mmCIF file with all atom_site columns, C-alpha atoms in Angstrom:
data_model
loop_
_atom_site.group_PDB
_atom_site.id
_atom_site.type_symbol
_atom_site.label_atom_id
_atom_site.label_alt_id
_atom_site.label_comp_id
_atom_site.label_asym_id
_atom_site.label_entity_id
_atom_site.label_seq_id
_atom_site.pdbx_PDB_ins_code
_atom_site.Cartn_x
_atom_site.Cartn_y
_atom_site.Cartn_z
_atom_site.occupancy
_atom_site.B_iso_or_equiv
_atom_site.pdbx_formal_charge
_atom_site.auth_seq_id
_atom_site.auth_comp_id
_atom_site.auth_asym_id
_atom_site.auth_atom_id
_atom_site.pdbx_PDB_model_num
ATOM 1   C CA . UNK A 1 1   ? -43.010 -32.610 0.778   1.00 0.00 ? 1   UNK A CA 1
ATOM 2   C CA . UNK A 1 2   ? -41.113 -35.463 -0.731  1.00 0.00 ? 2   UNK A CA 1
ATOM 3   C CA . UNK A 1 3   ? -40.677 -33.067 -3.945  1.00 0.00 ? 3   UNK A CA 1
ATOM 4   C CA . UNK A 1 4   ? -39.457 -30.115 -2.774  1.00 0.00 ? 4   UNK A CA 1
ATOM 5   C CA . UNK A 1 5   ? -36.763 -32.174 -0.644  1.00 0.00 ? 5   UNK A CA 1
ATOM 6   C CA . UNK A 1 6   ? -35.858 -33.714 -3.898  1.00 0.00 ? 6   UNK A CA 1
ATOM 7   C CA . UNK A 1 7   ? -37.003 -37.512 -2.606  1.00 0.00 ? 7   UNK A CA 1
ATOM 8   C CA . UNK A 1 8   ? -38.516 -39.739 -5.603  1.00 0.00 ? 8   UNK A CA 1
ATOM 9   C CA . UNK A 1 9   ? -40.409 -43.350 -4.614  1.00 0.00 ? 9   UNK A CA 1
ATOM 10  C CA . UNK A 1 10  ? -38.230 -46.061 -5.996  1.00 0.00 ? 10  UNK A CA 1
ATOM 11  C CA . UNK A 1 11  ? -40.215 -47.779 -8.735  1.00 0.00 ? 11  UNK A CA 1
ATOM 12  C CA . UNK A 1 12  ? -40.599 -50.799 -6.805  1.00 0.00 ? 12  UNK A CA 1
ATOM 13  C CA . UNK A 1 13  ? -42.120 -49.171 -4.119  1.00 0.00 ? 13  UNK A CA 1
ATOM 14  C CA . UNK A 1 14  ? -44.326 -46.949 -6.436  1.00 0.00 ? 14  UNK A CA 1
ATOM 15  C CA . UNK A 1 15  ? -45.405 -49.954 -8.685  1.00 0.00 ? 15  UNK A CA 1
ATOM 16  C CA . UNK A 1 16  ? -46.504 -52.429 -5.462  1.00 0.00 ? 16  UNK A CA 1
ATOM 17  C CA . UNK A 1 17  ? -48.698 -49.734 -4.620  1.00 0.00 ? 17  UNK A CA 1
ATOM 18  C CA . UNK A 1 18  ? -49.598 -48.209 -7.944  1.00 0.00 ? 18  UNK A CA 1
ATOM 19  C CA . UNK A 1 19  ? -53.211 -49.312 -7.619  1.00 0.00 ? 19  UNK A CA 1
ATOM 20  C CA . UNK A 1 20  ? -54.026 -47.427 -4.525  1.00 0.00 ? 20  UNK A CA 1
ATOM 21  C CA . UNK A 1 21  ? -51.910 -44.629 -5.188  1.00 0.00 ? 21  UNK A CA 1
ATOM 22  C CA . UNK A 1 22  ? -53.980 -43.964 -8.474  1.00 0.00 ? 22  UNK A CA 1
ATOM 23  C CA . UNK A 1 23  ? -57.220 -44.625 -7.324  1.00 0.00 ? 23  UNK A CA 1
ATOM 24  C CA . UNK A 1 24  ? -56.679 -42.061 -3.834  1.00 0.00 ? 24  UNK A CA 1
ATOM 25  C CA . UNK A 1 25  ? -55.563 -39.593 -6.373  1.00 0.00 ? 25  UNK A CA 1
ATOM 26  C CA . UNK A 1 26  ? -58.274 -39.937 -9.143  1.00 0.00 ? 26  UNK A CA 1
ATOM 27  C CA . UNK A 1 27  ? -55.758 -40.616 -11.835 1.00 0.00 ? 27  UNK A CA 1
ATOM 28  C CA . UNK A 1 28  ? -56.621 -43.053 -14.900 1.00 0.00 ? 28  UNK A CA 1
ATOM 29  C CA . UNK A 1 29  ? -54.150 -42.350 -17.637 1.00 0.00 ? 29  UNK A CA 1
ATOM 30  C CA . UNK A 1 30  ? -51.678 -45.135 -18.865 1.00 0.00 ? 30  UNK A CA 1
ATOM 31  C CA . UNK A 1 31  ? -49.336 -42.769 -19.539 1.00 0.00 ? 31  UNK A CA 1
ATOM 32  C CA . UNK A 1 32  ? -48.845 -42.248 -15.920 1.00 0.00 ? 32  UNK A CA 1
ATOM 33  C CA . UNK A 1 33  ? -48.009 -46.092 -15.639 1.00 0.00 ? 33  UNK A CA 1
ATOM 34  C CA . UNK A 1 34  ? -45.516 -47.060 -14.156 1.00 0.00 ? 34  UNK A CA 1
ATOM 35  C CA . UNK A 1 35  ? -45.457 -44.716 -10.917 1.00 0.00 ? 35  UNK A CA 1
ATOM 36  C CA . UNK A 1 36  ? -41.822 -44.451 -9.538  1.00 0.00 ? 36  UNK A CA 1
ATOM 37  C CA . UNK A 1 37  ? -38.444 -42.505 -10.222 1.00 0.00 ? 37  UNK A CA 1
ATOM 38  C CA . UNK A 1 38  ? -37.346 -42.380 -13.680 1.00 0.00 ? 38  UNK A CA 1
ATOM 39  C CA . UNK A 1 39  ? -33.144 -43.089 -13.370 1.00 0.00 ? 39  UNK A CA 1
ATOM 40  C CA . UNK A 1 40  ? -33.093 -41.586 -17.294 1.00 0.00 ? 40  UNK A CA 1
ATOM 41  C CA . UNK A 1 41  ? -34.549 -38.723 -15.981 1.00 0.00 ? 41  UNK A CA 1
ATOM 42  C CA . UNK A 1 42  ? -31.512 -37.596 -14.086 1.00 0.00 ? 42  UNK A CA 1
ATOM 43  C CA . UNK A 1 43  ? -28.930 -39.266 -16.180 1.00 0.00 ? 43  UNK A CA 1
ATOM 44  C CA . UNK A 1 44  ? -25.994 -36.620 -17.003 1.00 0.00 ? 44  UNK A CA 1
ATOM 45  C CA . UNK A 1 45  ? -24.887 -38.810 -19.935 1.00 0.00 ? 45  UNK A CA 1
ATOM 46  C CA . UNK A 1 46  ? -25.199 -37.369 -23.621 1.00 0.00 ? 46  UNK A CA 1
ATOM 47  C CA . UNK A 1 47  ? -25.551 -38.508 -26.967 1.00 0.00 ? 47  UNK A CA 1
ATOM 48  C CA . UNK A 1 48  ? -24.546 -37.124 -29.941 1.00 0.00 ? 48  UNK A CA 1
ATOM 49  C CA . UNK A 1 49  ? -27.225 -35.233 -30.477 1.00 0.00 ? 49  UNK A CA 1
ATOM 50  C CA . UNK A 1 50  ? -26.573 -33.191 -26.756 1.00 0.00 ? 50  UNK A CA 1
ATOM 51  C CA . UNK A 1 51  ? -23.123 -33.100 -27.579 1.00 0.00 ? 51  UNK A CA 1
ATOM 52  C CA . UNK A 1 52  ? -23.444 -31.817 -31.054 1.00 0.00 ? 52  UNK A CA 1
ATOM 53  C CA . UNK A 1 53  ? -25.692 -29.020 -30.194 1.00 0.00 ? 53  UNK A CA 1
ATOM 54  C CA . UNK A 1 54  ? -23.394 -28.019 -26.824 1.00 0.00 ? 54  UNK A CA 1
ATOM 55  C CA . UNK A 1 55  ? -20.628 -27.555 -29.267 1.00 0.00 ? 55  UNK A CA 1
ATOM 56  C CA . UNK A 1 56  ? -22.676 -25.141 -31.660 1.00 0.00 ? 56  UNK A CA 1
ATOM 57  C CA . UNK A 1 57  ? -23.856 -22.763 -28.863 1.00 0.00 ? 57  UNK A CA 1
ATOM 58  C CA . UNK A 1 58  ? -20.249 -23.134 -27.042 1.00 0.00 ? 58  UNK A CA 1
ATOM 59  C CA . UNK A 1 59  ? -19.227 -19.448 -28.099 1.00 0.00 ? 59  UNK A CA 1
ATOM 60  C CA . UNK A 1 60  ? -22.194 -17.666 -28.898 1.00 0.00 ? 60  UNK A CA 1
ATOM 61  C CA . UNK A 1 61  ? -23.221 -14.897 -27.042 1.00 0.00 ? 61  UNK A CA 1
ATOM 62  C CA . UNK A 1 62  ? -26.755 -14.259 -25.685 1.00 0.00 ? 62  UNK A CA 1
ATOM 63  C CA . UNK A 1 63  ? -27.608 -12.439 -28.928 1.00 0.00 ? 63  UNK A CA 1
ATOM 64  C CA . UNK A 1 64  ? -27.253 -15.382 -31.203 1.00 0.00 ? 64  UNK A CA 1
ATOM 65  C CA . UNK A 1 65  ? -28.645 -17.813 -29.067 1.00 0.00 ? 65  UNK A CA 1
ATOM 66  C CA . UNK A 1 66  ? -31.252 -16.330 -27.526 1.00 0.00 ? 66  UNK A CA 1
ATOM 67  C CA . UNK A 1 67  ? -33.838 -16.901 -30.894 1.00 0.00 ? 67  UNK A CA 1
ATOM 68  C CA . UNK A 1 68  ? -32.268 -20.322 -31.714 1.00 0.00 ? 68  UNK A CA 1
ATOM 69  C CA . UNK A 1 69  ? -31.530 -22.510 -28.846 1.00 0.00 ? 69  UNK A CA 1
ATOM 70  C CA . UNK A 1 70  ? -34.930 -23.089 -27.948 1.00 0.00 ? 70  UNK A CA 1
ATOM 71  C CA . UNK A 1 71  ? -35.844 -24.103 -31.879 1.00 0.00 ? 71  UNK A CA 1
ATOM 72  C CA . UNK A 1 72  ? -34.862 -27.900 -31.512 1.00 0.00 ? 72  UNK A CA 1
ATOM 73  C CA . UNK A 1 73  ? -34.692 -29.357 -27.997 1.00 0.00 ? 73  UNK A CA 1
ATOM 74  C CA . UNK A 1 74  ? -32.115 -32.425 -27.352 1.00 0.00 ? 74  UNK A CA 1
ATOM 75  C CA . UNK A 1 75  ? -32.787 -34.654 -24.877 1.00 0.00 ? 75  UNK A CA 1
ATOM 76  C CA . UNK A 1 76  ? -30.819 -33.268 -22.266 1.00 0.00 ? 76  UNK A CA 1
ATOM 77  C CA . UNK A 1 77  ? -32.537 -29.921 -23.025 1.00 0.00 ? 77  UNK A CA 1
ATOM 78  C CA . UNK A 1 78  ? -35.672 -31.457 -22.404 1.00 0.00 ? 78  UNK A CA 1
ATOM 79  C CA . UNK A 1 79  ? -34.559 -33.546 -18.941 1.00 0.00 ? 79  UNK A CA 1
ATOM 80  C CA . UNK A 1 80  ? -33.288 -29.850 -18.078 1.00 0.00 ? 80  UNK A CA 1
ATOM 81  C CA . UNK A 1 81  ? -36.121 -28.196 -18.340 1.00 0.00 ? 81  UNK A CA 1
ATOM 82  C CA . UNK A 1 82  ? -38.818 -30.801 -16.811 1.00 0.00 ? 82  UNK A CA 1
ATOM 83  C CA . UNK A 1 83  ? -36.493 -31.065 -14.093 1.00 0.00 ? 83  UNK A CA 1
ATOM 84  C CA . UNK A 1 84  ? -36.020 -26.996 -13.561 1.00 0.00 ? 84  UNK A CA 1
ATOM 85  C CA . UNK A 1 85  ? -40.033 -26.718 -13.867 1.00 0.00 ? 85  UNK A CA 1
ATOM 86  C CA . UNK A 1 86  ? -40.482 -29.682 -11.302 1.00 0.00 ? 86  UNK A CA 1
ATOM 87  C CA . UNK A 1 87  ? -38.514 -27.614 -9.322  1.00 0.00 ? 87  UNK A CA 1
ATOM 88  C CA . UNK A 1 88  ? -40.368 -24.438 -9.702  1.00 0.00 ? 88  UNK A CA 1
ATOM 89  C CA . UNK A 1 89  ? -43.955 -26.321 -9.622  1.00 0.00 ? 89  UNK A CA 1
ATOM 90  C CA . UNK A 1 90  ? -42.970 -27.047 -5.522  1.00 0.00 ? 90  UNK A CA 1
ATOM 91  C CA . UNK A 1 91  ? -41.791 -23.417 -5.055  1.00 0.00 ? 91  UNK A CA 1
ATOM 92  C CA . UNK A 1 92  ? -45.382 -22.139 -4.364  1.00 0.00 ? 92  UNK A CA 1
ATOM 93  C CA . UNK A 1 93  ? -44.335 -19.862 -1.053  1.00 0.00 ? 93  UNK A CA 1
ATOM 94  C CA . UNK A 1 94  ? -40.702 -19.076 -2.075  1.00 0.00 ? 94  UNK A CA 1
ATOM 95  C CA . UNK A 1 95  ? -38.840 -17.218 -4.607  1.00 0.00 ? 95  UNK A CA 1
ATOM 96  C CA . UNK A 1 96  ? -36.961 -18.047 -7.296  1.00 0.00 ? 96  UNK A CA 1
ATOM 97  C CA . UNK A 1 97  ? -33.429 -17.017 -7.353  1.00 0.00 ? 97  UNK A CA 1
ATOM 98  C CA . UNK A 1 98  ? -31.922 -18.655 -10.319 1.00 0.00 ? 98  UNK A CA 1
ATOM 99  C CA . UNK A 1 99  ? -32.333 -18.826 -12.993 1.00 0.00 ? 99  UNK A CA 1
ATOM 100 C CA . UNK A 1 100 ? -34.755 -15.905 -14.095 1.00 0.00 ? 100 UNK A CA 1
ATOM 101 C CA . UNK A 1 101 ? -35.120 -13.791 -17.022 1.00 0.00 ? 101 UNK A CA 1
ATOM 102 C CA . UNK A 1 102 ? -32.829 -10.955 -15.177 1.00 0.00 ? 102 UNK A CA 1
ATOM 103 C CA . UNK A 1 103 ? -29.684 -13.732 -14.476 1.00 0.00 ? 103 UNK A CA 1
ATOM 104 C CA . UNK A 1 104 ? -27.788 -13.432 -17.309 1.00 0.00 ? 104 UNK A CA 1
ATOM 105 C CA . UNK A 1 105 ? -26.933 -10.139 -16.205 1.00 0.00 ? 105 UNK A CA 1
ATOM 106 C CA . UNK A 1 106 ? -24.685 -12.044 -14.339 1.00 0.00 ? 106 UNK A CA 1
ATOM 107 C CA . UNK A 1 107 ? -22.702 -14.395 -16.776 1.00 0.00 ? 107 UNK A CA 1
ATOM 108 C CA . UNK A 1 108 ? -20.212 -12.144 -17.419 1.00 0.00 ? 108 UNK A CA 1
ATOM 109 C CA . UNK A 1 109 ? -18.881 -13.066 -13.876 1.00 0.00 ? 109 UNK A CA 1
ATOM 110 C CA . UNK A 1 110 ? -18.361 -16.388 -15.353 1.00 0.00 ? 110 UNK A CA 1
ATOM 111 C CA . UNK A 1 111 ? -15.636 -17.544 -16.785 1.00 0.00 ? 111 UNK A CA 1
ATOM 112 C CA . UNK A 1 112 ? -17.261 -19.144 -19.065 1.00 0.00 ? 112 UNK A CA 1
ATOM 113 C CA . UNK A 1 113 ? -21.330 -19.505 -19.497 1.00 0.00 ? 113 UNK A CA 1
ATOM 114 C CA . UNK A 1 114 ? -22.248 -23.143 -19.586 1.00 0.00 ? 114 UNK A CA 1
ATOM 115 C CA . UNK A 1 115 ? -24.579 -24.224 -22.228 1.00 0.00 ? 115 UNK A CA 1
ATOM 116 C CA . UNK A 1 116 ? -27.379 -25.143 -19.765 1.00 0.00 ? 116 UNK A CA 1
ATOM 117 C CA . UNK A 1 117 ? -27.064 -21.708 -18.211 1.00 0.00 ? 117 UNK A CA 1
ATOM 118 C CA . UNK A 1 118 ? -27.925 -20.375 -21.834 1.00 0.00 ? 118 UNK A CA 1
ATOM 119 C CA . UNK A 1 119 ? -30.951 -22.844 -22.153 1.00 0.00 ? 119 UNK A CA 1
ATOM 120 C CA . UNK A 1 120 ? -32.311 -21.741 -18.939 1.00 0.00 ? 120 UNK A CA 1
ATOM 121 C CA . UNK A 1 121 ? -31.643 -18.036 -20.052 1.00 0.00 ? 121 UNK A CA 1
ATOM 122 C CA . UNK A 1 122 ? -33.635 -18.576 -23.378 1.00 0.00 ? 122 UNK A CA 1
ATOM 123 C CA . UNK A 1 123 ? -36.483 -20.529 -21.370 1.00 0.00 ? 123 UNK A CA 1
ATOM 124 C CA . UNK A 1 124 ? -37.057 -17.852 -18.765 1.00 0.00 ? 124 UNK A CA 1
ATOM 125 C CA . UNK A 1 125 ? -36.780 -15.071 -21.249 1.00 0.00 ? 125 UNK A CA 1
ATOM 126 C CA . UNK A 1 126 ? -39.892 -16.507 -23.459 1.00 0.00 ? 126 UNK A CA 1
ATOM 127 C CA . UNK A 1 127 ? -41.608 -18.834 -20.510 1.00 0.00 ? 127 UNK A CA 1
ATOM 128 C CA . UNK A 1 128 ? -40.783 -17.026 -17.350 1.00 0.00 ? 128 UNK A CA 1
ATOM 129 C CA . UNK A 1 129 ? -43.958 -15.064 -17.118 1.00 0.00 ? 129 UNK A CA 1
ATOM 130 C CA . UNK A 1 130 ? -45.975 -17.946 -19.743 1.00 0.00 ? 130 UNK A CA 1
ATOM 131 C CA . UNK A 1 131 ? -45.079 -21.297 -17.166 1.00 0.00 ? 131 UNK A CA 1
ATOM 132 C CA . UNK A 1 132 ? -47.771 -22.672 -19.112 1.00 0.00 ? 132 UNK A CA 1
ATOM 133 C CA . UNK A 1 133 ? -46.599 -22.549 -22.803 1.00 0.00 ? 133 UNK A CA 1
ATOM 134 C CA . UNK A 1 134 ? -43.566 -23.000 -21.251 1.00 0.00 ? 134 UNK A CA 1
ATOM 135 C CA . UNK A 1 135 ? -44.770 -26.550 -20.082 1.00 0.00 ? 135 UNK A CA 1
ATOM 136 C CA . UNK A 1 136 ? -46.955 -27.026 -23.503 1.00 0.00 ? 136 UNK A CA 1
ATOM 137 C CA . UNK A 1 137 ? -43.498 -27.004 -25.009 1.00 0.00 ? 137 UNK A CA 1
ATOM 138 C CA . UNK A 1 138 ? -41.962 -29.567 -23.255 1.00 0.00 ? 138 UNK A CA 1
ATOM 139 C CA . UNK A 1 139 ? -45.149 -31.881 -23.067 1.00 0.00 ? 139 UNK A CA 1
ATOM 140 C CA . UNK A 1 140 ? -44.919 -32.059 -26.845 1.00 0.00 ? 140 UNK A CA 1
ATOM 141 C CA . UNK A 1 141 ? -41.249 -33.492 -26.805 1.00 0.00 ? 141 UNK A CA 1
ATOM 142 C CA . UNK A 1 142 ? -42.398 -35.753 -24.143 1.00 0.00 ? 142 UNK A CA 1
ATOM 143 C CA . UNK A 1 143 ? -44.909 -37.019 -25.844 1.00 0.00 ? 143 UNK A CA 1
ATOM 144 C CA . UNK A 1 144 ? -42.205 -38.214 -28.270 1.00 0.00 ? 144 UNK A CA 1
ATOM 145 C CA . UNK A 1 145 ? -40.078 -39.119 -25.204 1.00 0.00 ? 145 UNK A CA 1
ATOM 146 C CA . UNK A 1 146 ? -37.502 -37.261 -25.998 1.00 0.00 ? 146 UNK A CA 1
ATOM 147 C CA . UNK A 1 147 ? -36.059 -37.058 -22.544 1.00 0.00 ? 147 UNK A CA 1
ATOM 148 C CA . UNK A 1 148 ? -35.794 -40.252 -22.574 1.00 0.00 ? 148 UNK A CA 1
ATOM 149 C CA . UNK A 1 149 ? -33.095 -40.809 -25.262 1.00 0.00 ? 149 UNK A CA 1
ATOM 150 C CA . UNK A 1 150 ? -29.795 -41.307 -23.862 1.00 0.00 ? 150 UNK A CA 1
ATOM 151 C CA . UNK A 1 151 ? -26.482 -42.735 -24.268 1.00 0.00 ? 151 UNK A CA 1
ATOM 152 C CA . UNK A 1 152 ? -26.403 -46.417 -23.459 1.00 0.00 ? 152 UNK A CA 1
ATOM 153 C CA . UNK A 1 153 ? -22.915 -46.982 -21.728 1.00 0.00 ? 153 UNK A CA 1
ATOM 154 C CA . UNK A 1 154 ? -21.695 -50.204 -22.943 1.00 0.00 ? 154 UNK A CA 1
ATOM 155 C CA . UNK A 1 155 ? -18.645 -51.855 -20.645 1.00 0.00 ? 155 UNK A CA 1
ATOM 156 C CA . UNK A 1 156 ? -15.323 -52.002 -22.839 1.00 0.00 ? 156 UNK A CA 1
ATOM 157 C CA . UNK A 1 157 ? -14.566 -55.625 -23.959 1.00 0.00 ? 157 UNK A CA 1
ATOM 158 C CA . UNK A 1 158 ? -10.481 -54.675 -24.076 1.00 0.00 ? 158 UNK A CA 1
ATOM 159 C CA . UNK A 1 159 ? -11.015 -52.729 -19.938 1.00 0.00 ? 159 UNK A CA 1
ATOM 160 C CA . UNK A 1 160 ? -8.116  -52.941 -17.911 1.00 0.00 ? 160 UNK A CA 1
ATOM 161 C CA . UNK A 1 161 ? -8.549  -54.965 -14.917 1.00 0.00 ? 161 UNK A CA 1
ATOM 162 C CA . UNK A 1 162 ? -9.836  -53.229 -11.732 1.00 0.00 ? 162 UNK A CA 1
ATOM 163 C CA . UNK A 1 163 ? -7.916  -52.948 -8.578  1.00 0.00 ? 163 UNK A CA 1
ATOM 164 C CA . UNK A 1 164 ? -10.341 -53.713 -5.428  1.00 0.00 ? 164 UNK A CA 1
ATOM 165 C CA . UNK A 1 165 ? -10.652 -50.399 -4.877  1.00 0.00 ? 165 UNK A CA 1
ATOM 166 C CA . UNK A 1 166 ? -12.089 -49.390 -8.023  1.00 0.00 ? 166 UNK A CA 1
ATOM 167 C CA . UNK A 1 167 ? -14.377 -51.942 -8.326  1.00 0.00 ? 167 UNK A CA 1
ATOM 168 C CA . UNK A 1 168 ? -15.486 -50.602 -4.125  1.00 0.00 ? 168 UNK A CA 1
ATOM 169 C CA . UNK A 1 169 ? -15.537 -47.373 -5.746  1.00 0.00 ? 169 UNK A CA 1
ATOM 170 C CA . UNK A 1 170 ? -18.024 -48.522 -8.776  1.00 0.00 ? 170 UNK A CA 1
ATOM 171 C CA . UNK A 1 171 ? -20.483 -49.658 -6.208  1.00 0.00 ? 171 UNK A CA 1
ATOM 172 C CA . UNK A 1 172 ? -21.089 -46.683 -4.619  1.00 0.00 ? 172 UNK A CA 1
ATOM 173 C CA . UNK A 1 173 ? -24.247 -44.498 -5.381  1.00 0.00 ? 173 UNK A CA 1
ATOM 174 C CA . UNK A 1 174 ? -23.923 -40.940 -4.620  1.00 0.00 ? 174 UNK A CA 1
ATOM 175 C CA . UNK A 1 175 ? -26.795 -39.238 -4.517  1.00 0.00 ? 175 UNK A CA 1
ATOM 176 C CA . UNK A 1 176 ? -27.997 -36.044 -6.670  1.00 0.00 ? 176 UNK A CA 1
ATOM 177 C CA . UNK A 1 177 ? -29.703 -33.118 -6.451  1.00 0.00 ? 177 UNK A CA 1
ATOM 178 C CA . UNK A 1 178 ? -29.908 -32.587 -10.285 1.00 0.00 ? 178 UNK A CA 1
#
């Protein structure tokens, strides 16, 4: 239930009870250590990498990237797509309205067709009806934690000064879906 509202155990939580959690449900695997939510996961920073390969799919219609964009996954590809199959792995009893292999029918109502709505496009045109090669694909570039690679925000040295209400404003956490 916590998935499909989109709720994720803080890691402190997770880790003070990591030992009964894993032992209730039978898992032994340290790669499943440490339990809890994974901020990187859900970052929307991008590196270079992201932003280099946003830029080369920018204008290219679904032609051209349908055969390519799934070649070479960037780290936000992969956080994409392990989020969008979380999503679909707690959607047991409901259909899925977006995005499947039939949606691009409607990107020319877009103004413009952002890249992620290509990579889903490209995913559910090869993996929509194969979840599990699908999954096998983005396994491998975890296994290489891809998805974890992201921009590292460092604060300016030369940063104008805040005003009180910027700083109030930097405190705040809003909360995301995505």
């Amino acid at each position: 239930m916590f998935n499909i509202a989109g709720f994720h155990i803080p890691k402190q939580v997770a880790f003070k009870h990591q030992a009964v959690i894993l032992e209730k449900i039978g898992w032994d695997h340290p790669g499943l250590k440490p339990l809890g939510h994974e901020k990187r996961l859900y970052t929307k920073a991008l590196n270079g990498e992201d932003i280099e390969k946003q830029d080369e799919y920018e204008d290219c219609d679904r032609e051209e990237y349908l055969d390519s964009i799934l070649e070479e996954l960037s780290p936000y590809d992969v956080r994409q797509l392990i989020i969008m199959e979380d999503e679909v792995s707690q959607t047991k009893l409901f259909s899925k309205l977006w995005p499947t292999s039939e949606t691009f029918a409607y990107f020319p109502y877009l103004e413009e067709t952002p890249y992620c709505e290509k990579l889903m496009d490209a995913y559910e045109y090869y993996y929509g009806e194969h979840r599990d090669e699908g999954r096998e694909l983005i396994n491998q570039y975890c296994g290489m934690k891809t998805h974890l690679r992201v921009k590292i925000e460092h604060p300016k040295q030369d940063a104008p000064e805040q005003t009180p209400q910027q700083k109030q404003l930097a405190k705040l956490s809003i909360p995301s879906v995505f």
